[in-house]
mmCIF file of N, CA and C in Angstrom:
data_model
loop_
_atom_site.group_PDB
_atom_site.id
_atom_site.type_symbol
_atom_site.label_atom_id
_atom_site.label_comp_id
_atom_site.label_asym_id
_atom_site.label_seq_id
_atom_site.Cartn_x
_atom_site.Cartn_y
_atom_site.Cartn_z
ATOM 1 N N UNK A 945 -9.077 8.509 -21.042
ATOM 2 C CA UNK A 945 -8.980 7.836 -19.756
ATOM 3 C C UNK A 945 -7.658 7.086 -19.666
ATOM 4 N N UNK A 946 -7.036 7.261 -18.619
ATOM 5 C CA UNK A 946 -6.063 6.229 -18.266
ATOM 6 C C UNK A 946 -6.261 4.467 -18.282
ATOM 7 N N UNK A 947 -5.569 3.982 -18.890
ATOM 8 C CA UNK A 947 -5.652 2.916 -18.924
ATOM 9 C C UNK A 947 -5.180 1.791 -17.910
ATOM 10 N N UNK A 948 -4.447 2.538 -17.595
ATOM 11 C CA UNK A 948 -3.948 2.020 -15.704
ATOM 12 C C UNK A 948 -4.957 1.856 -14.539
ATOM 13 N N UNK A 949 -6.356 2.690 -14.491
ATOM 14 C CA UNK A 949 -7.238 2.932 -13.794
ATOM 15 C C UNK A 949 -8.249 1.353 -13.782
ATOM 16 N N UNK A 950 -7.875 0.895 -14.831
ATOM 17 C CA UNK A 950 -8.444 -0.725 -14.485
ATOM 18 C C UNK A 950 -7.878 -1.514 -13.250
ATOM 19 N N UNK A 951 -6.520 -1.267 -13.178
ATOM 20 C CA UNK A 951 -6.598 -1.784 -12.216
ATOM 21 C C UNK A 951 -6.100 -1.496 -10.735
ATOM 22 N N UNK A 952 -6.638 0.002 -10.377
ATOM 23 C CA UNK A 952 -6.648 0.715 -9.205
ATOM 24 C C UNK A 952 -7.634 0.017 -8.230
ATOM 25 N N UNK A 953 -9.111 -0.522 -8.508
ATOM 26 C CA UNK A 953 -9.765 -0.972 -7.539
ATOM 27 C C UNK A 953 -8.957 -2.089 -7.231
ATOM 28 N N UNK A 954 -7.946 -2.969 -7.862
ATOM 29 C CA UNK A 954 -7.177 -4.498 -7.349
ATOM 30 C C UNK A 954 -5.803 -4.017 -6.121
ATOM 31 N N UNK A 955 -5.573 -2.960 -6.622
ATOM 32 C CA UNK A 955 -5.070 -2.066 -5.516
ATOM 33 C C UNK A 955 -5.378 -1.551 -4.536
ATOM 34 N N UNK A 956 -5.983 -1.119 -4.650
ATOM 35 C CA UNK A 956 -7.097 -0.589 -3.385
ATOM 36 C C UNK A 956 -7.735 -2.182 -2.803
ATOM 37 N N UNK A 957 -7.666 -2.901 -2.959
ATOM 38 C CA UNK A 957 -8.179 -3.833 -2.150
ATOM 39 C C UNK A 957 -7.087 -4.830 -1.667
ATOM 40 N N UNK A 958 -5.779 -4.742 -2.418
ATOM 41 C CA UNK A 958 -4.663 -4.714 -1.837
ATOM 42 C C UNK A 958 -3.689 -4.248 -1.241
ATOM 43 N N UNK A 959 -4.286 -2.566 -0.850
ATOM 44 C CA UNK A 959 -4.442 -2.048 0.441
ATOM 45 C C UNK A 959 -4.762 -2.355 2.029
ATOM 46 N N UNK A 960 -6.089 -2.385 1.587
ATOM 47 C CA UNK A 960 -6.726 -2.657 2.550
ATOM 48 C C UNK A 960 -6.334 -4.308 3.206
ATOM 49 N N UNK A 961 -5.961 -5.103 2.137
ATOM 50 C CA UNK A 961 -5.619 -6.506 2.559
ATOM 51 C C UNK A 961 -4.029 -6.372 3.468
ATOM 52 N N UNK A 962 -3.047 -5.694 2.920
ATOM 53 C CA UNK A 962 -2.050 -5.251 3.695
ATOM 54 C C UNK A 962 -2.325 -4.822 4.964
ATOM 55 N N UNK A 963 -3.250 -3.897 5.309
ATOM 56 C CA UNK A 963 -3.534 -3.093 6.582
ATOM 57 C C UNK A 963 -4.009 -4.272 7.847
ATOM 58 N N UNK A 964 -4.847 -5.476 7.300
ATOM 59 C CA UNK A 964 -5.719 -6.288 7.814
ATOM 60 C C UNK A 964 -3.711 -7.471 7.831
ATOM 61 N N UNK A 965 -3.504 -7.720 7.440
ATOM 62 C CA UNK A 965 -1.858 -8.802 7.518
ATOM 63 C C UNK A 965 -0.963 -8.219 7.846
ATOM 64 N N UNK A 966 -0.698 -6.825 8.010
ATOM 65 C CA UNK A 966 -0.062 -5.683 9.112
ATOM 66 C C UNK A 966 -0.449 -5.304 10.630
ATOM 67 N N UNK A 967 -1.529 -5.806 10.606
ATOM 68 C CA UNK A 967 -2.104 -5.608 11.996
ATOM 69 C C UNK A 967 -1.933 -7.148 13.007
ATOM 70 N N UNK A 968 -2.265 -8.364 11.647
ATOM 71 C CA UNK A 968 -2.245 -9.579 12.638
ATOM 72 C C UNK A 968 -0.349 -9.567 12.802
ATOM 73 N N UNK A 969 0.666 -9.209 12.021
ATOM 74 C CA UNK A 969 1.988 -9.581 12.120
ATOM 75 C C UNK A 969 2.470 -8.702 13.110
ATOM 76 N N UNK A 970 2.187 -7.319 13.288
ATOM 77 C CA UNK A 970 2.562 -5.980 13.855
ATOM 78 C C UNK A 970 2.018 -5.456 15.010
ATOM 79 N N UNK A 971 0.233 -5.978 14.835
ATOM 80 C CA UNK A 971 -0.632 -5.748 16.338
ATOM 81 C C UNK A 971 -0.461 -5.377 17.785
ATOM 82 N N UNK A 972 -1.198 -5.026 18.423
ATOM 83 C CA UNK A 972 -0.892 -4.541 19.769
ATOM 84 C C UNK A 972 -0.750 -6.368 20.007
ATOM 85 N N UNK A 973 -1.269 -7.294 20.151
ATOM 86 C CA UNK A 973 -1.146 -8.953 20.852
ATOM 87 C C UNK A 973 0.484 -8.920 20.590
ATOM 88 N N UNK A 974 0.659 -8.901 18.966
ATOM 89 C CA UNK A 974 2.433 -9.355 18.920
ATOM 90 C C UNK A 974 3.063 -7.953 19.615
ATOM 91 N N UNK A 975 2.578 -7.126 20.044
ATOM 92 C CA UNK A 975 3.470 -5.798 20.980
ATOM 93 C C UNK A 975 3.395 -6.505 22.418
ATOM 94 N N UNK A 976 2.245 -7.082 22.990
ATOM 95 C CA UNK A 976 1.975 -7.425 24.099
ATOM 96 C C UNK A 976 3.050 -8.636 24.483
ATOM 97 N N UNK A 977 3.392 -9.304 23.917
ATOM 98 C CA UNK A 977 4.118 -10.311 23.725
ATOM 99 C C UNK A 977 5.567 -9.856 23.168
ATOM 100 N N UNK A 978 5.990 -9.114 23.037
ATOM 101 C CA UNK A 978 7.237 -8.830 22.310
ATOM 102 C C UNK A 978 7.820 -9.601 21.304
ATOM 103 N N UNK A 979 6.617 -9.945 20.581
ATOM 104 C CA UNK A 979 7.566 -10.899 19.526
ATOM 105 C C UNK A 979 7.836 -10.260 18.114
ATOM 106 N N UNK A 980 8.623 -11.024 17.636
ATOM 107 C CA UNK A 980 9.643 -10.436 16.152
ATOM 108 C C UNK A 980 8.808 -10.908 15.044
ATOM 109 N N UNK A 981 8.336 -9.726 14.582
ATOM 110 C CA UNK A 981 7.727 -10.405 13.503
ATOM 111 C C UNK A 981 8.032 -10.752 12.000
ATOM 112 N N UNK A 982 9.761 -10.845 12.177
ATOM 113 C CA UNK A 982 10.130 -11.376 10.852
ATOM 114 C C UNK A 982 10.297 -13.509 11.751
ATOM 115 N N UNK A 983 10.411 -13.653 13.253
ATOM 116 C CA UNK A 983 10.329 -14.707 13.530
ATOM 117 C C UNK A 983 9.056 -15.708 13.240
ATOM 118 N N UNK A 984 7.477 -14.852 13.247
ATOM 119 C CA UNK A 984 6.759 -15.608 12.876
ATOM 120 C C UNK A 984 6.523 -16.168 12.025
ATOM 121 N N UNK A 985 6.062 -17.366 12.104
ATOM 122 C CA UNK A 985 5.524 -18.615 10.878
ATOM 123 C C UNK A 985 4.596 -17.317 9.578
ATOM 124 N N UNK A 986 4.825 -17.637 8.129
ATOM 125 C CA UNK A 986 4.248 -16.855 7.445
ATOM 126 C C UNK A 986 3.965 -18.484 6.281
ATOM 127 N N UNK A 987 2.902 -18.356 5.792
ATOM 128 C CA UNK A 987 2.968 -19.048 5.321
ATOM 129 C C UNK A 987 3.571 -18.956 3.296
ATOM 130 N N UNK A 988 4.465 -20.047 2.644
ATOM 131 C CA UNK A 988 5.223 -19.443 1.562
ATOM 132 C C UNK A 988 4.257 -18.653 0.745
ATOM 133 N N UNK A 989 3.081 -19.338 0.179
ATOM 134 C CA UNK A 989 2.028 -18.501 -0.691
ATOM 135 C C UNK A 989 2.042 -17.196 -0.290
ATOM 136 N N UNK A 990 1.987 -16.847 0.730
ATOM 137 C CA UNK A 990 1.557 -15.664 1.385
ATOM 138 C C UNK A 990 2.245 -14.671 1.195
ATOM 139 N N UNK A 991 3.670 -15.063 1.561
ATOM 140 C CA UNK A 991 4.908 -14.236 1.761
ATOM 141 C C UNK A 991 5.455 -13.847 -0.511
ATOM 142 N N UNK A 992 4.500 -15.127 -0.812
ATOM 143 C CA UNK A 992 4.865 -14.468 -2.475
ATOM 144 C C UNK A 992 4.132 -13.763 -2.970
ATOM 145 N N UNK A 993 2.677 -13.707 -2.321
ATOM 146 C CA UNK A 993 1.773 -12.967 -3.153
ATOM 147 C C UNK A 993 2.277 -11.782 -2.531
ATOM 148 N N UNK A 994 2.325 -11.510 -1.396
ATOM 149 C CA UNK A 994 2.751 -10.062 -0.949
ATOM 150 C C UNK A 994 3.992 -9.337 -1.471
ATOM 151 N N UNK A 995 4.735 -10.138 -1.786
ATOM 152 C CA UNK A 995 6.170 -9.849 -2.243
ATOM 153 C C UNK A 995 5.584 -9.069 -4.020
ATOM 154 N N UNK A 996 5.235 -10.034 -4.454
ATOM 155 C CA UNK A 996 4.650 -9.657 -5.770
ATOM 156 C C UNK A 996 3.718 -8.984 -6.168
ATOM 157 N N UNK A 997 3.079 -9.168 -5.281
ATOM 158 C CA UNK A 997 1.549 -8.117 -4.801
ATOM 159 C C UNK A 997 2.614 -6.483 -4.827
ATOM 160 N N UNK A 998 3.203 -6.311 -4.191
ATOM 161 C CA UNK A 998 4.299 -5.029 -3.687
ATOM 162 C C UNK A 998 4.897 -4.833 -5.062
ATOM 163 N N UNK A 999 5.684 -5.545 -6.015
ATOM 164 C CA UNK A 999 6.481 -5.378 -6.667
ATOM 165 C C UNK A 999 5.649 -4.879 -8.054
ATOM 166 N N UNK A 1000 4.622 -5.458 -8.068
ATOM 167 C CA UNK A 1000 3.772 -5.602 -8.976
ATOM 168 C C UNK A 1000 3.201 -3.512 -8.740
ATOM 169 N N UNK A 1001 2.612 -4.059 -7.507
ATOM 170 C CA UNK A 1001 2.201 -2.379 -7.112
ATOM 171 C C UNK A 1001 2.990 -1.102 -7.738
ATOM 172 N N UNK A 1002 4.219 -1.123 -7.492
ATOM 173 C CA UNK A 1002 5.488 -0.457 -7.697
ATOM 174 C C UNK A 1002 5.693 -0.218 -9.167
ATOM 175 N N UNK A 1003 5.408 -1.007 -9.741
ATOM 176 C CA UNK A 1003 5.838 -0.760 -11.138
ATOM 177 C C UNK A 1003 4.503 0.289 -11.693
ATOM 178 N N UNK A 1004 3.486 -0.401 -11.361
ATOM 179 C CA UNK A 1004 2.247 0.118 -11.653
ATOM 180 C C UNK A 1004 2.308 1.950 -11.475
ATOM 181 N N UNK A 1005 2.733 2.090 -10.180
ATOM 182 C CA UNK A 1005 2.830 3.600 -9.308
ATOM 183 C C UNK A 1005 3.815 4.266 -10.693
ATOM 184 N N UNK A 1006 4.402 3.562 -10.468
ATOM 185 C CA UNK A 1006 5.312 4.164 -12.150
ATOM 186 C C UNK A 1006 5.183 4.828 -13.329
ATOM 187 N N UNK A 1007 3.693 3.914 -13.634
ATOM 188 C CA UNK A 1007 3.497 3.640 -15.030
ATOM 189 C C UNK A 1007 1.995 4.665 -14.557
ATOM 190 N N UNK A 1008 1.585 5.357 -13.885
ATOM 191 C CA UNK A 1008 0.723 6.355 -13.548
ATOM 192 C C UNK A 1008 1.412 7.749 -13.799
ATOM 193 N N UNK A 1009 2.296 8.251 -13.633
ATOM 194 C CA UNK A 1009 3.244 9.101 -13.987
ATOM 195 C C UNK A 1009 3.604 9.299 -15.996
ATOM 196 N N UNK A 1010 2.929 8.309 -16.750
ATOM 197 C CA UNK A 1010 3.430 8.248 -18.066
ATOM 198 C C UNK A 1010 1.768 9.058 -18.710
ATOM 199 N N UNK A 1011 0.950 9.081 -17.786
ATOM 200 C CA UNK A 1011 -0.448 9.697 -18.467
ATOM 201 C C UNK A 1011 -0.774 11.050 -17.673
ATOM 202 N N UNK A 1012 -1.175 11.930 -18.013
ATOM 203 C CA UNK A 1012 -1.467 12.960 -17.056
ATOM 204 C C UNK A 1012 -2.650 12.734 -16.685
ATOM 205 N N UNK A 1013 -3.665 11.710 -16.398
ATOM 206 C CA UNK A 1013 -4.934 11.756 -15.859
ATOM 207 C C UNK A 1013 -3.968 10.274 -14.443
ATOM 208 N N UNK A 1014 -3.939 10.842 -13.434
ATOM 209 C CA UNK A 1014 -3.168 10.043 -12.492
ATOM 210 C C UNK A 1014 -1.960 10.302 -12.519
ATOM 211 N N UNK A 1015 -1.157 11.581 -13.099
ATOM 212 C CA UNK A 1015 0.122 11.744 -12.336
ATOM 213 C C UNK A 1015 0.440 12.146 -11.114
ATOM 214 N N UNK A 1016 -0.632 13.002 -10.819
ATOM 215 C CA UNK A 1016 -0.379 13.634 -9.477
ATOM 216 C C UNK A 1016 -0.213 12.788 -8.388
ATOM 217 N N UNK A 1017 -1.513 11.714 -8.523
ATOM 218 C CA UNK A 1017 -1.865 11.166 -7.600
ATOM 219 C C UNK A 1017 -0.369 9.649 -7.551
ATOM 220 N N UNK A 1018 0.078 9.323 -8.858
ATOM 221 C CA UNK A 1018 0.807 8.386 -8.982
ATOM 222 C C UNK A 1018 2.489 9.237 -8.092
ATOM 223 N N UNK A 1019 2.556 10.275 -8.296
ATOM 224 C CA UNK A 1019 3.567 11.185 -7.393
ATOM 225 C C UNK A 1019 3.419 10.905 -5.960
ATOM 226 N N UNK A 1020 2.174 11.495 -5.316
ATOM 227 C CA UNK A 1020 1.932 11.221 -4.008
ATOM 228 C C UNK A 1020 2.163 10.061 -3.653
ATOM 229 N N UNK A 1021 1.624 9.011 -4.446
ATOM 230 C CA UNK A 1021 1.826 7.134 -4.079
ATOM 231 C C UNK A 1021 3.488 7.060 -3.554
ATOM 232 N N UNK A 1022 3.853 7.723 -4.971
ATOM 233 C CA UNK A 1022 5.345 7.063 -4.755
ATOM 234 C C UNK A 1022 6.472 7.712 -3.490
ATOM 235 N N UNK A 1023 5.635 8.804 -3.538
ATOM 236 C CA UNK A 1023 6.074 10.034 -2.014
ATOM 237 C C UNK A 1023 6.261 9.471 -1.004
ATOM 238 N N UNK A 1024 4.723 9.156 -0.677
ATOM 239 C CA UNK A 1024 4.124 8.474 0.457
ATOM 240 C C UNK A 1024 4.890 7.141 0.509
ATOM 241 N N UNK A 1025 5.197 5.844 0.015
ATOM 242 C CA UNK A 1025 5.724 4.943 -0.130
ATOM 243 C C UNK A 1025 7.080 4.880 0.035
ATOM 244 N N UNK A 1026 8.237 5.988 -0.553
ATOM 245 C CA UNK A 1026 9.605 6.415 0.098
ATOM 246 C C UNK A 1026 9.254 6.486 1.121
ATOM 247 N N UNK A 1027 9.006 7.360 1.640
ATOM 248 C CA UNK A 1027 8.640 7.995 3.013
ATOM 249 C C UNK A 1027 8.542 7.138 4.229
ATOM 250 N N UNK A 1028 7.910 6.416 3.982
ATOM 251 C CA UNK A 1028 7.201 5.597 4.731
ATOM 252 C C UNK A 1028 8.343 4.234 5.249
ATOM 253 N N UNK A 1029 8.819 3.981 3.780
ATOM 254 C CA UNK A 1029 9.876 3.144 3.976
ATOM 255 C C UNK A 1029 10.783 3.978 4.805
ATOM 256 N N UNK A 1030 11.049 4.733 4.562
ATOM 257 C CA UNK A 1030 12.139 5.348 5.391
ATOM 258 C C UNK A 1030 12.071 5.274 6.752
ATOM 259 N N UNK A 1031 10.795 6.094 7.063
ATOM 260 C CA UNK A 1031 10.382 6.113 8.796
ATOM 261 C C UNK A 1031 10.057 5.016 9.152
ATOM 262 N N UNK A 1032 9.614 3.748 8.362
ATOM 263 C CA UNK A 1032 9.610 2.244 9.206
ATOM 264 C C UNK A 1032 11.031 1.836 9.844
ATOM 265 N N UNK A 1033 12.326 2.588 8.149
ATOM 266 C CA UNK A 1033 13.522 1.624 8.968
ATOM 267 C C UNK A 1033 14.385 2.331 9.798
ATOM 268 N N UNK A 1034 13.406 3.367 10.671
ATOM 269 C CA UNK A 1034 14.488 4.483 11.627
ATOM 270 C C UNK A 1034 13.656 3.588 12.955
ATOM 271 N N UNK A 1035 12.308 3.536 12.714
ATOM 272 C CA UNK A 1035 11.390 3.618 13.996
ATOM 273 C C UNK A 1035 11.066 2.023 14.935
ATOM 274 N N UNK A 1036 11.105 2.159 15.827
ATOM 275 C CA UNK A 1036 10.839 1.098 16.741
ATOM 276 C C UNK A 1036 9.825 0.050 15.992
ATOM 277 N N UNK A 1037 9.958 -0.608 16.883
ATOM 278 C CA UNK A 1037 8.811 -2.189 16.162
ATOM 279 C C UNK A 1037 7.484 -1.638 16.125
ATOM 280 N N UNK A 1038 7.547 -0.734 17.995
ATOM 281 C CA UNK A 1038 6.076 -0.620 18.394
ATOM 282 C C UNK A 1038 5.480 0.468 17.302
ATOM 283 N N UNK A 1039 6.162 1.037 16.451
ATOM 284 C CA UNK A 1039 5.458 2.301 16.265
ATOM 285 C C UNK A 1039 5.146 1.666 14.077
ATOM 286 N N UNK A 1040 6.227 0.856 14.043
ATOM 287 C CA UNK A 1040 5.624 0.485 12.634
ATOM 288 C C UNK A 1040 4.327 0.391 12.121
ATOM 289 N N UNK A 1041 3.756 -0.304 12.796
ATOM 290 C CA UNK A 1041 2.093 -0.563 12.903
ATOM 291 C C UNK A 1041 1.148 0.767 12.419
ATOM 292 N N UNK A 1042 1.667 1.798 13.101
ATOM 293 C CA UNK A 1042 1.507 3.469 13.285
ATOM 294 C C UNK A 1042 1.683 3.972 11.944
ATOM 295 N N UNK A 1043 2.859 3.808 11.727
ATOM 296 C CA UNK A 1043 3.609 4.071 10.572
ATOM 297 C C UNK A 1043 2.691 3.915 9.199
ATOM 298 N N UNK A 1044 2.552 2.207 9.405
ATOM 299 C CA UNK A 1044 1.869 1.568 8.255
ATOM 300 C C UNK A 1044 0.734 2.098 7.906
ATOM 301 N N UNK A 1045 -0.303 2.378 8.957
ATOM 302 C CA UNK A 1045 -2.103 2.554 8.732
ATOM 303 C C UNK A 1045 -1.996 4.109 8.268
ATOM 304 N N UNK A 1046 -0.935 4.363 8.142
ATOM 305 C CA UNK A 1046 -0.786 6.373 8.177
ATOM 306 C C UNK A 1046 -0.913 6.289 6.949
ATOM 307 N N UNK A 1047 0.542 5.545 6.598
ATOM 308 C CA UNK A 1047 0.901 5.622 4.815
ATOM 309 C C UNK A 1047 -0.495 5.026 4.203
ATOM 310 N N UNK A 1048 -0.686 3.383 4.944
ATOM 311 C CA UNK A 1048 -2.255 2.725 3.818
ATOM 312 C C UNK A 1048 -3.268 4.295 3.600
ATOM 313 N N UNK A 1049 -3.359 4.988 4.856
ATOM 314 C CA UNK A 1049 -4.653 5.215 4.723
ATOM 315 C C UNK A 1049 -4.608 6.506 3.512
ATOM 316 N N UNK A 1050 -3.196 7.267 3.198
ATOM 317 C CA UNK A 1050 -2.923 8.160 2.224
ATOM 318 C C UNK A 1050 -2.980 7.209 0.958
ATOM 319 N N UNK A 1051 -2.436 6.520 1.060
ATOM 320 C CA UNK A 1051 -2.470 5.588 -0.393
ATOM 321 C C UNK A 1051 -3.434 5.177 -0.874
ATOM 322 N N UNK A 1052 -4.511 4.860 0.278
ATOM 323 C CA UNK A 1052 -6.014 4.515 -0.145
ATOM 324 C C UNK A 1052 -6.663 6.115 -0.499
ATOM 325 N N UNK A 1053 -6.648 7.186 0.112
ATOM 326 C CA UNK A 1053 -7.094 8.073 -0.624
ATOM 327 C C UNK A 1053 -6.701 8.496 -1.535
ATOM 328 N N UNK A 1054 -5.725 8.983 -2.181
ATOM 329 C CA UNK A 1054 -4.982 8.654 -3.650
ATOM 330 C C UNK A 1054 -5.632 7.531 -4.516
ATOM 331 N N UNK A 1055 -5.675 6.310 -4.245
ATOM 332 C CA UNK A 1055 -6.364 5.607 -5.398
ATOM 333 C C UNK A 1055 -7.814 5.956 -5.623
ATOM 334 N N UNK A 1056 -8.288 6.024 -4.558
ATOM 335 C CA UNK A 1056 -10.225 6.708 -4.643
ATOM 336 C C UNK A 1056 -9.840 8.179 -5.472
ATOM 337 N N UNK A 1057 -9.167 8.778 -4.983
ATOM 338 C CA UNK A 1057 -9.396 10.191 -5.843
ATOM 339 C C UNK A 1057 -8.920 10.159 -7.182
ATOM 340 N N UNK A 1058 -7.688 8.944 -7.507
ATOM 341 C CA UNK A 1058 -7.325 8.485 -8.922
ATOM 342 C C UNK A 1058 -8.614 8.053 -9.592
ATOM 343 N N UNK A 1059 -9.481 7.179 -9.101
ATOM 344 C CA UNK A 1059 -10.209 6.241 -9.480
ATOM 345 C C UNK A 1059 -11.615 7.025 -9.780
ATOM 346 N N UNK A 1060 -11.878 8.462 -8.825
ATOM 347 C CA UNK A 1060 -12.897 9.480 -8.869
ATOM 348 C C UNK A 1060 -12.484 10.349 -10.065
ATOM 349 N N UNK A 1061 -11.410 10.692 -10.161
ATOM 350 C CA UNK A 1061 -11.018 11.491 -11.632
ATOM 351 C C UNK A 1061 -10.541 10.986 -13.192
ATOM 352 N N UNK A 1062 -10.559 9.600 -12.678
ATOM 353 C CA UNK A 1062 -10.732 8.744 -14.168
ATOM 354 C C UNK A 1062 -12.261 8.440 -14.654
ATOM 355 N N UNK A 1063 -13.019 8.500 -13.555
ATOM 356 C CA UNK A 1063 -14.369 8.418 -13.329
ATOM 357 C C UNK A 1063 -15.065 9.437 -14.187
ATOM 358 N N UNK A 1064 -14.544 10.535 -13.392
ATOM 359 C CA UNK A 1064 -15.229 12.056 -14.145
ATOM 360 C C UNK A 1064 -14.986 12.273 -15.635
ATOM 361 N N UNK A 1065 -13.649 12.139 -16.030
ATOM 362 C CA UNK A 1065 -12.749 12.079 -17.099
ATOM 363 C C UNK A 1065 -13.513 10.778 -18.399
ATOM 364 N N UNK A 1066 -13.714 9.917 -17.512
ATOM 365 C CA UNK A 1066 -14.603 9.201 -19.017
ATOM 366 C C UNK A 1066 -16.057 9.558 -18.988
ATOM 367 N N UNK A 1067 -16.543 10.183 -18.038
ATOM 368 C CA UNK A 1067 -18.002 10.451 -18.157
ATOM 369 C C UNK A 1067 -18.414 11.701 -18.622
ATOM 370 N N UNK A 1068 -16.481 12.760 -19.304
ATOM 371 C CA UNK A 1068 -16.478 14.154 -19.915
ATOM 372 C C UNK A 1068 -17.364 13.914 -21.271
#
């Protein structure tokens, strides 16, 4: 078993926590309003756990690639995650939002199917 797979569910729920603090910063209300959402109030805790939360993520996506039970899926992560960066910094404000729930929602299936074949794999 991969030993990295401990901590895919803290990921996956720091997914989903991104998608839910992407929606209040990015939302149709801040579209309705045209506001900038590097102008809004963030609070510092927030802006570090996410920062580190991300950086932390990143290394991890890495270190999935060093076992073959989660390379594939640690490939796709890191695919999906270029990618994504990329088309956020071509695309309008309105469409980031778009952007974001596309990439979460590939990244969240990747960790379930990581997390389903480390599953199977210790129960060989």
């Amino acid at each position: 078993m991969n030993p990295t797979a401990l901590l895919a569910p803290l990921f996956l729920a720091f997914e989903l926590w991104q998608l839910v603090i992407s929606e209040r910063y990015l939302g149709i209300k801040q579209i309705r309003v045209n506001a900038d959402p590097r102008e809004l109030p963030m609070a510092g805790w927030l802006a570090a756990t996410w920062a580190g939360g991300l950086l932390f993520y990143y290394v991890w996506m890495l270190t999935l690639l060093l076992h073959p039970v989660g390379r594939a899926q640690g490939i796709v992560l890191i695919l999906v995650t270029g990618a994504g960066y990329l088309i956020r910094s071509t695309c309008g404000l309105k469409w980031v939002l778009v952007v974001l729930t596309f990439e979460g929602s590939i990244r969240i299936g990747m960790l379930v199917s990581f997390l389903a074949q480390s599953w199977r794999q210790l129960m060989a």
